[in-house]
Short mmCIF file of C-alpha atoms and ligand atoms in Angstrom, two decimals:
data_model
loop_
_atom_site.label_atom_id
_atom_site.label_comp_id
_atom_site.label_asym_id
_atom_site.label_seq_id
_atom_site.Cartn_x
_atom_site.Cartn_y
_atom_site.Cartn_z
CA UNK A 1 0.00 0.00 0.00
CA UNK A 2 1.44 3.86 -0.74
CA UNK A 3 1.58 6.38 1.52
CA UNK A 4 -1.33 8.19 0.35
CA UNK A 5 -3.11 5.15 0.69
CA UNK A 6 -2.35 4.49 4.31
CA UNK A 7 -3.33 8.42 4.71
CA UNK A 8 -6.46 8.09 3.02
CA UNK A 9 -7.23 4.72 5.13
CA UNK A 10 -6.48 6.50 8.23
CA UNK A 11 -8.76 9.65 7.14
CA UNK A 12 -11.92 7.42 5.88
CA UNK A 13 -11.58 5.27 9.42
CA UNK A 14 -12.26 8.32 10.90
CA UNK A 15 -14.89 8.88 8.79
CA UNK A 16 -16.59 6.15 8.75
CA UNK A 17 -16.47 5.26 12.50
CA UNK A 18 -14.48 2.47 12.65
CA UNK A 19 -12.00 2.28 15.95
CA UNK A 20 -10.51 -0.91 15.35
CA UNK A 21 -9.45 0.08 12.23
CA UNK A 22 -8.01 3.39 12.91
CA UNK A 23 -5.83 2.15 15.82
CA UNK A 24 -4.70 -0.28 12.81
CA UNK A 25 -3.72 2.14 10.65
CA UNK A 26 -1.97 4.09 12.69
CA UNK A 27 0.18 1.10 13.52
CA UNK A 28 0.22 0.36 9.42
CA UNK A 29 1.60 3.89 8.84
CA UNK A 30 4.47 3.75 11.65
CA UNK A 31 5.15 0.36 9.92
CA UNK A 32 5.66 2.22 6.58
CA UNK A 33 7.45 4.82 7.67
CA UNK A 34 5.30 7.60 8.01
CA UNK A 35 5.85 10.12 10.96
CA UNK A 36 3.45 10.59 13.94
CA UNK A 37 2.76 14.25 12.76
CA UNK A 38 2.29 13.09 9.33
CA UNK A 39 -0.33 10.47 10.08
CA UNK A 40 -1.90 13.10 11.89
CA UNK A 41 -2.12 15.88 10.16
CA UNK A 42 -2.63 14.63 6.48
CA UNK A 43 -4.42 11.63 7.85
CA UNK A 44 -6.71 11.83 11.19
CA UNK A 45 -7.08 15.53 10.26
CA UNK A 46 -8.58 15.47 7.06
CA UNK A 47 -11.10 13.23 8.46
CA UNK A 48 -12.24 15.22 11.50
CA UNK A 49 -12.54 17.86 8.77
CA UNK A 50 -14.76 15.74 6.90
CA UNK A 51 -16.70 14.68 9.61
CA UNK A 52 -17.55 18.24 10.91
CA UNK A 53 -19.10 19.30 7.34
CA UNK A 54 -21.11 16.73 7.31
CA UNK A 55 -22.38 17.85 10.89
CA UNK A 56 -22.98 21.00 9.47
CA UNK A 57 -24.69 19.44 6.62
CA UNK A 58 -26.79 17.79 8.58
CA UNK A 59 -25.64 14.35 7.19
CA UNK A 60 -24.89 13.25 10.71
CA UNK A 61 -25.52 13.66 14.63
CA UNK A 62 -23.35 14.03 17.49
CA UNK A 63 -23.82 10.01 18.36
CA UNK A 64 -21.41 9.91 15.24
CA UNK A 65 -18.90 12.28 15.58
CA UNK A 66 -18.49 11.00 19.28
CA UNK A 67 -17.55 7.96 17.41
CA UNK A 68 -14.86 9.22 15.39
CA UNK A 69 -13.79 11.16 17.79
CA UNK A 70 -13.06 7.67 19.96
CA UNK A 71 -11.40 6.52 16.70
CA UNK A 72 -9.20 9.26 16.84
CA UNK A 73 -8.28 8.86 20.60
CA UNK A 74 -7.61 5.30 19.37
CA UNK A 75 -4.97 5.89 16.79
CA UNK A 76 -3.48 9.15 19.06
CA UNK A 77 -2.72 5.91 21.53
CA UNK A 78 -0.43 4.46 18.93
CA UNK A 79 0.88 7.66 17.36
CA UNK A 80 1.54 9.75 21.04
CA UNK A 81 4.33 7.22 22.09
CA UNK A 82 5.90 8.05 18.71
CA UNK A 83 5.78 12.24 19.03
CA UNK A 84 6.89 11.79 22.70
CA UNK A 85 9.92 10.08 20.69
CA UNK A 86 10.42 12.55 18.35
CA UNK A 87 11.27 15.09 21.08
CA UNK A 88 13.94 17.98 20.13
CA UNK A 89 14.74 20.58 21.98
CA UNK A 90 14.88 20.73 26.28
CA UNK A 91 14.58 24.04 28.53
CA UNK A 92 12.40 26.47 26.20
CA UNK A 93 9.99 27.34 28.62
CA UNK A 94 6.75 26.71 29.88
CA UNK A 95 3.40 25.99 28.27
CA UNK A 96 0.02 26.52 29.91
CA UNK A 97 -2.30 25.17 27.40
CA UNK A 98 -6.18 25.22 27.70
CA UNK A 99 -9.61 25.22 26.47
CA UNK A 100 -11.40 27.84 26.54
CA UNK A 101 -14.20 28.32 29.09
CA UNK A 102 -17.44 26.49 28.17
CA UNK A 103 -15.44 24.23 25.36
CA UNK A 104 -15.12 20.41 25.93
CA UNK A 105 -13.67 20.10 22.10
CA UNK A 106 -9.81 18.48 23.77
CA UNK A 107 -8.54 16.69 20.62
CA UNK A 108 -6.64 19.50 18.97
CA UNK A 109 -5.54 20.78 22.33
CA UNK A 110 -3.88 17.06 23.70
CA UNK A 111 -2.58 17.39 20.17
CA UNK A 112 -0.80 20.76 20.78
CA UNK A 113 -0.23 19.61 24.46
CA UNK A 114 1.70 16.78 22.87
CA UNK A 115 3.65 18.58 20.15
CA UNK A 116 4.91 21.26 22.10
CA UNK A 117 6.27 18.78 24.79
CA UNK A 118 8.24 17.13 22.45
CA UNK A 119 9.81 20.16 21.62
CA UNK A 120 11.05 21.32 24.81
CA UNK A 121 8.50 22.88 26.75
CA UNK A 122 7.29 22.42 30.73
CA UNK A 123 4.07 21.49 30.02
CA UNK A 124 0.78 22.81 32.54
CA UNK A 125 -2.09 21.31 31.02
CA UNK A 126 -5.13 23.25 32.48
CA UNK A 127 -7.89 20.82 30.56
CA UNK A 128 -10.67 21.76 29.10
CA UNK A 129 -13.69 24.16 29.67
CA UNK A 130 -11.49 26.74 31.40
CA UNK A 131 -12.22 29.94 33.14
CA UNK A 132 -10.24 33.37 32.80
CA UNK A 133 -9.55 33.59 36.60
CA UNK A 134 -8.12 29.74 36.94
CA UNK A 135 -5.48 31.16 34.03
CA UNK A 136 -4.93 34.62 35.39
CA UNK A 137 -3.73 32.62 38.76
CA UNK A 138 -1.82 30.15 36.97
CA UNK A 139 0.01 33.06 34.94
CA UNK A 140 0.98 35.00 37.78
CA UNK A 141 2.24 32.25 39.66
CA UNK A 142 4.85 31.73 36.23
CA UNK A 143 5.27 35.38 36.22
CA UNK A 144 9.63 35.84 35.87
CA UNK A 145 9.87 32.92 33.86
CA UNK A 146 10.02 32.08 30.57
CA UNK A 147 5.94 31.33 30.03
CA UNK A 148 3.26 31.13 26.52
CA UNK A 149 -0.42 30.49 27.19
CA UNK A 150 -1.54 28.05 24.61
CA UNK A 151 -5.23 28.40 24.32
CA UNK A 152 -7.91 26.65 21.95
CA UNK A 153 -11.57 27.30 20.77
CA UNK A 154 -13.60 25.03 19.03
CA UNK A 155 -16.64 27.07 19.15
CA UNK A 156 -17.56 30.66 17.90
CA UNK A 157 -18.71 31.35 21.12
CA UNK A 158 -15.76 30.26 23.27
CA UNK A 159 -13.58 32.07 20.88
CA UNK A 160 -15.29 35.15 22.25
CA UNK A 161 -13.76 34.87 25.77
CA UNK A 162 -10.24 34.76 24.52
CA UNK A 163 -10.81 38.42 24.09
CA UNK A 164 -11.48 38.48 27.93
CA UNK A 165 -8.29 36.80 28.42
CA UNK A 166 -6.46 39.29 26.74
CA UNK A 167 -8.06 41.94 28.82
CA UNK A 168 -7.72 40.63 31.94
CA UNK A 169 -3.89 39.88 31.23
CA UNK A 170 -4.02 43.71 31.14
CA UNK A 171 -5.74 44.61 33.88
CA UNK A 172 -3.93 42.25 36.18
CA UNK A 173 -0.69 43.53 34.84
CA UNK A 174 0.74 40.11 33.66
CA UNK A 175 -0.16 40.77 29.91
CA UNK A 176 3.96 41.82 29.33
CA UNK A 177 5.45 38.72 31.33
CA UNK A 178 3.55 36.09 29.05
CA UNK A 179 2.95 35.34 25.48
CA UNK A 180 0.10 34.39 24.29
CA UNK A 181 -0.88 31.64 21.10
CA UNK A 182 -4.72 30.96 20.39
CA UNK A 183 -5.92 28.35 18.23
CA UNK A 184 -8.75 26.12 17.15
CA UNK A 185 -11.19 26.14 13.67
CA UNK A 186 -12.72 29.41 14.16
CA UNK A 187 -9.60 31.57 14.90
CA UNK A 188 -7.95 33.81 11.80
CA UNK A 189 -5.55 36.19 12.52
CA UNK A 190 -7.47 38.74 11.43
CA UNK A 191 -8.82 37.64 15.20
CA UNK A 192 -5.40 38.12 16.82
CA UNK A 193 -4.77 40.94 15.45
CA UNK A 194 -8.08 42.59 16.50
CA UNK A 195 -7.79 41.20 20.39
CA UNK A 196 -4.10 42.07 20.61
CA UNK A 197 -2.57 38.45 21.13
CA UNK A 198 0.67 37.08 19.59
CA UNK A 199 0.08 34.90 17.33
CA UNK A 200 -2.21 31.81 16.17
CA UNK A 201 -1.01 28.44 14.21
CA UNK A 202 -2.66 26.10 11.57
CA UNK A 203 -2.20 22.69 13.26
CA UNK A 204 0.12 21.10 16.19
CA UNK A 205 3.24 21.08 13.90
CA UNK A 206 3.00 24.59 13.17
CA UNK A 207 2.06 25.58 16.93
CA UNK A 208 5.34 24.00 18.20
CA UNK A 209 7.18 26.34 15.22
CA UNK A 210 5.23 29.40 16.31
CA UNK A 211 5.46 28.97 20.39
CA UNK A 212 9.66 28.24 19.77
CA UNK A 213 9.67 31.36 18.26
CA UNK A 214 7.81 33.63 20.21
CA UNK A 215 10.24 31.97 22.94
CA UNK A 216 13.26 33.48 21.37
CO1 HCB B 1 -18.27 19.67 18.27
N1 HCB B 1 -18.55 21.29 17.19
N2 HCB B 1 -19.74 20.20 19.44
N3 HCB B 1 -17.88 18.02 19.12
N4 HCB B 1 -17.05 19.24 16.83
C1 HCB B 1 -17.51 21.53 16.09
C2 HCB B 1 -16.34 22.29 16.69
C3 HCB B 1 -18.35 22.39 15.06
C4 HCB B 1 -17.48 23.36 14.24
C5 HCB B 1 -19.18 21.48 14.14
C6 HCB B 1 -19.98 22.24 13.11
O1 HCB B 1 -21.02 22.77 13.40
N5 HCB B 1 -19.50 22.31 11.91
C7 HCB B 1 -19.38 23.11 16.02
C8 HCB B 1 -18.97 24.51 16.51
C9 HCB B 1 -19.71 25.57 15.71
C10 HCB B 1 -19.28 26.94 16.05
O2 HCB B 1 -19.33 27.41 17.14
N6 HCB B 1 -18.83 27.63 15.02
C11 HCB B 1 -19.51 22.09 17.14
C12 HCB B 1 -20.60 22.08 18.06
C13 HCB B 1 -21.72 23.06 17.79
C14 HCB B 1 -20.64 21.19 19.17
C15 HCB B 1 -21.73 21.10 20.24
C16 HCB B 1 -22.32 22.44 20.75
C17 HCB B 1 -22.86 20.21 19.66
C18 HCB B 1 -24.08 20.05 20.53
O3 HCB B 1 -24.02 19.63 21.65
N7 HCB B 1 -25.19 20.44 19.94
C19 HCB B 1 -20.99 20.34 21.37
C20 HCB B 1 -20.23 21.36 22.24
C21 HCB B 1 -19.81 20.84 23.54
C22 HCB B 1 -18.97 21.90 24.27
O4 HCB B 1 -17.81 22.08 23.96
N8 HCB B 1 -19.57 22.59 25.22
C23 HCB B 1 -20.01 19.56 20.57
C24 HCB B 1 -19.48 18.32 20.98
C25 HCB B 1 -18.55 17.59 20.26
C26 HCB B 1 -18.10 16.17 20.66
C27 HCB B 1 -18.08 15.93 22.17
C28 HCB B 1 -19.04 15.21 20.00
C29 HCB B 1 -16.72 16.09 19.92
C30 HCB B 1 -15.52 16.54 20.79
C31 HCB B 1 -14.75 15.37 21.37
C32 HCB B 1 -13.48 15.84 22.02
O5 HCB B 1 -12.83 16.79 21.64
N9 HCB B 1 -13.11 15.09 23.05
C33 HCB B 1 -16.88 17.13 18.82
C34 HCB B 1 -16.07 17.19 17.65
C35 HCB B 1 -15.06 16.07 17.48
C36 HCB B 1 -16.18 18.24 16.69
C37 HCB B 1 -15.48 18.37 15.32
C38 HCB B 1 -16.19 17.45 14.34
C39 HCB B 1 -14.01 18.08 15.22
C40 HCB B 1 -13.07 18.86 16.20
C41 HCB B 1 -11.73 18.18 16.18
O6 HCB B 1 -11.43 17.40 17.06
N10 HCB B 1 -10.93 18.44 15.11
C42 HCB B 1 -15.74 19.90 15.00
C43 HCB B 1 -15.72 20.27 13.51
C44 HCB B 1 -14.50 21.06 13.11
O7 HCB B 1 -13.69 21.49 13.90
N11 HCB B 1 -14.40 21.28 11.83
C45 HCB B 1 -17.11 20.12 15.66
C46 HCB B 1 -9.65 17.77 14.91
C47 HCB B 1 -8.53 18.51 15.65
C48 HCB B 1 -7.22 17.77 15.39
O8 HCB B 1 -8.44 19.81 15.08
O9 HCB B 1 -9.01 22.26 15.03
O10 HCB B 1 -9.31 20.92 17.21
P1 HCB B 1 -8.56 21.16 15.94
O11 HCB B 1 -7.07 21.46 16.41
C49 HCB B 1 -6.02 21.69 15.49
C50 HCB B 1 -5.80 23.17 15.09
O12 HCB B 1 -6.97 23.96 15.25
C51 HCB B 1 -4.65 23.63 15.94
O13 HCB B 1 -3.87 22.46 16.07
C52 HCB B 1 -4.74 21.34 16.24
C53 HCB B 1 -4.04 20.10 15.76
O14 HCB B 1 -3.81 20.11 14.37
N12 HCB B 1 -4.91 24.16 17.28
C54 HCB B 1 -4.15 25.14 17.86
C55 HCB B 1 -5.81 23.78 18.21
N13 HCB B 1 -5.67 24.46 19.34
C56 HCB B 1 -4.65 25.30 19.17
C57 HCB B 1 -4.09 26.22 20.04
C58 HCB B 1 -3.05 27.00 19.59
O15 HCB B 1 -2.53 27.91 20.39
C59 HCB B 1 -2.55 26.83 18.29
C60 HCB B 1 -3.08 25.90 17.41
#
């Protein structure tokens, strides 16, 4: 079987439900070679995508996309052993990542989470459906060191409350002693730009890229 192949088998288990299989293809793309991130991002990815139009198509219910959800958690077993593996760099700082308050969507963030460990960073993972004052706490006690707050929204509205973040950084006087990376499906950079964060990224790869950076 090609690459592509083993991509496209790993997208349509997704699809398709099947968590079995997706745990199997994950193991059948290490086999061949491919990387973790690879498998993940041009594979698992693509089907998520998929399976979110078709939510908003109306094509299919949350019963569903619980289900390839679990097939995703089911290949991320294999796969997270492998990006722990690929680890890089040591001592670049710390990483409080999150989900924003009333948002329960965790896949992309354990993806970041995962991504950004292997690149060096402390990790602090806060979890999911966060709220502004459990971050403003964690923030200040990081204040002095090297920190980036690695926050995700899934949803329109829990995209709204990054804004908050922002402002409350400001008001508590910590906004200059962290940076700050938001991410998820519904954030542009139009988005950062307008609620005066530092910076956004596409997927996990390019979130490790963008948080060594802002580190420098
Ligand atoms: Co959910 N859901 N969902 N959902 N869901 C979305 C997000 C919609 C867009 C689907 C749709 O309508 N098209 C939609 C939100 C609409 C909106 O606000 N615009 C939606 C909705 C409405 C809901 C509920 C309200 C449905 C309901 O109950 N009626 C409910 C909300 C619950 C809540 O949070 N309070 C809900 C529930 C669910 C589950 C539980 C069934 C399940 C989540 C399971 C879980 O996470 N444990 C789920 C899922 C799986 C999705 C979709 C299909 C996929 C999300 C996903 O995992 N993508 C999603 C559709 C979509 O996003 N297109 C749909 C795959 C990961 C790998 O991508 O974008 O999360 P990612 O992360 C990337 C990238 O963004 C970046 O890197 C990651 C890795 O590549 N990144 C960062 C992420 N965070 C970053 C942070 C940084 O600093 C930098 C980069």
């Amino acid at each position: 079987m090609s690459n592509q192949e083993i991509l496209d088998k790993l997208r349509d288990t997704i699809v398709t439900q099947n968590i079995n299989g997706c745990a199997e293809a994950a193991k059948e793309a290490l086999a061949a070679g491919l990387s973790a991130v690879e498998s993940i991002e041009n594979g698992l990815s693509v089907g998520m995508k998929i399976v979110g139009d078709k939510f908003e198509a109306a094509e299919i219910y949350l019963p569903q996309i619980m289900m390839s959800a679990k097939a995703m958690n089911a290949a991320m077993e294999v796969l997270t052993p492998e990006l722990e593996k690929e680890q890089t760099g040591e001592g670049v700082g710390t990483a409080i990542t999150y989900v924003q308050e009333g948002d329960i969507h965790d896949i992309g963030h354990r993806l970041v989470s995962t991504m950004l460990g292997a690149n060096g960073f402390k990790i602090i993972d806060l979890g999911v459906d966060v709220a502004n004052d459990k971050l403003m706490e964690e923030v200040a006690k990081n204040k002095g060191h090297k920190t980036i707050l690695v926050g995700s929204a899934l949803m329109t509205t829990s995209m709204l409350s990054q804004k908050d973040t922002i402002e409350m950084l400001k008001e508590e006087g910590l906004r200059d002693s962290v940076k700050v990376m938001f991410g998820g499906a519904p954030v542009s950079q139009s988005w950062i730009d307008e609620i005066g964060a530092d910076a956004t990224a596409e997927n996990a790869a390019d979130a490790a890229r963008v948080a060594l950076n802002l580190m420098k």
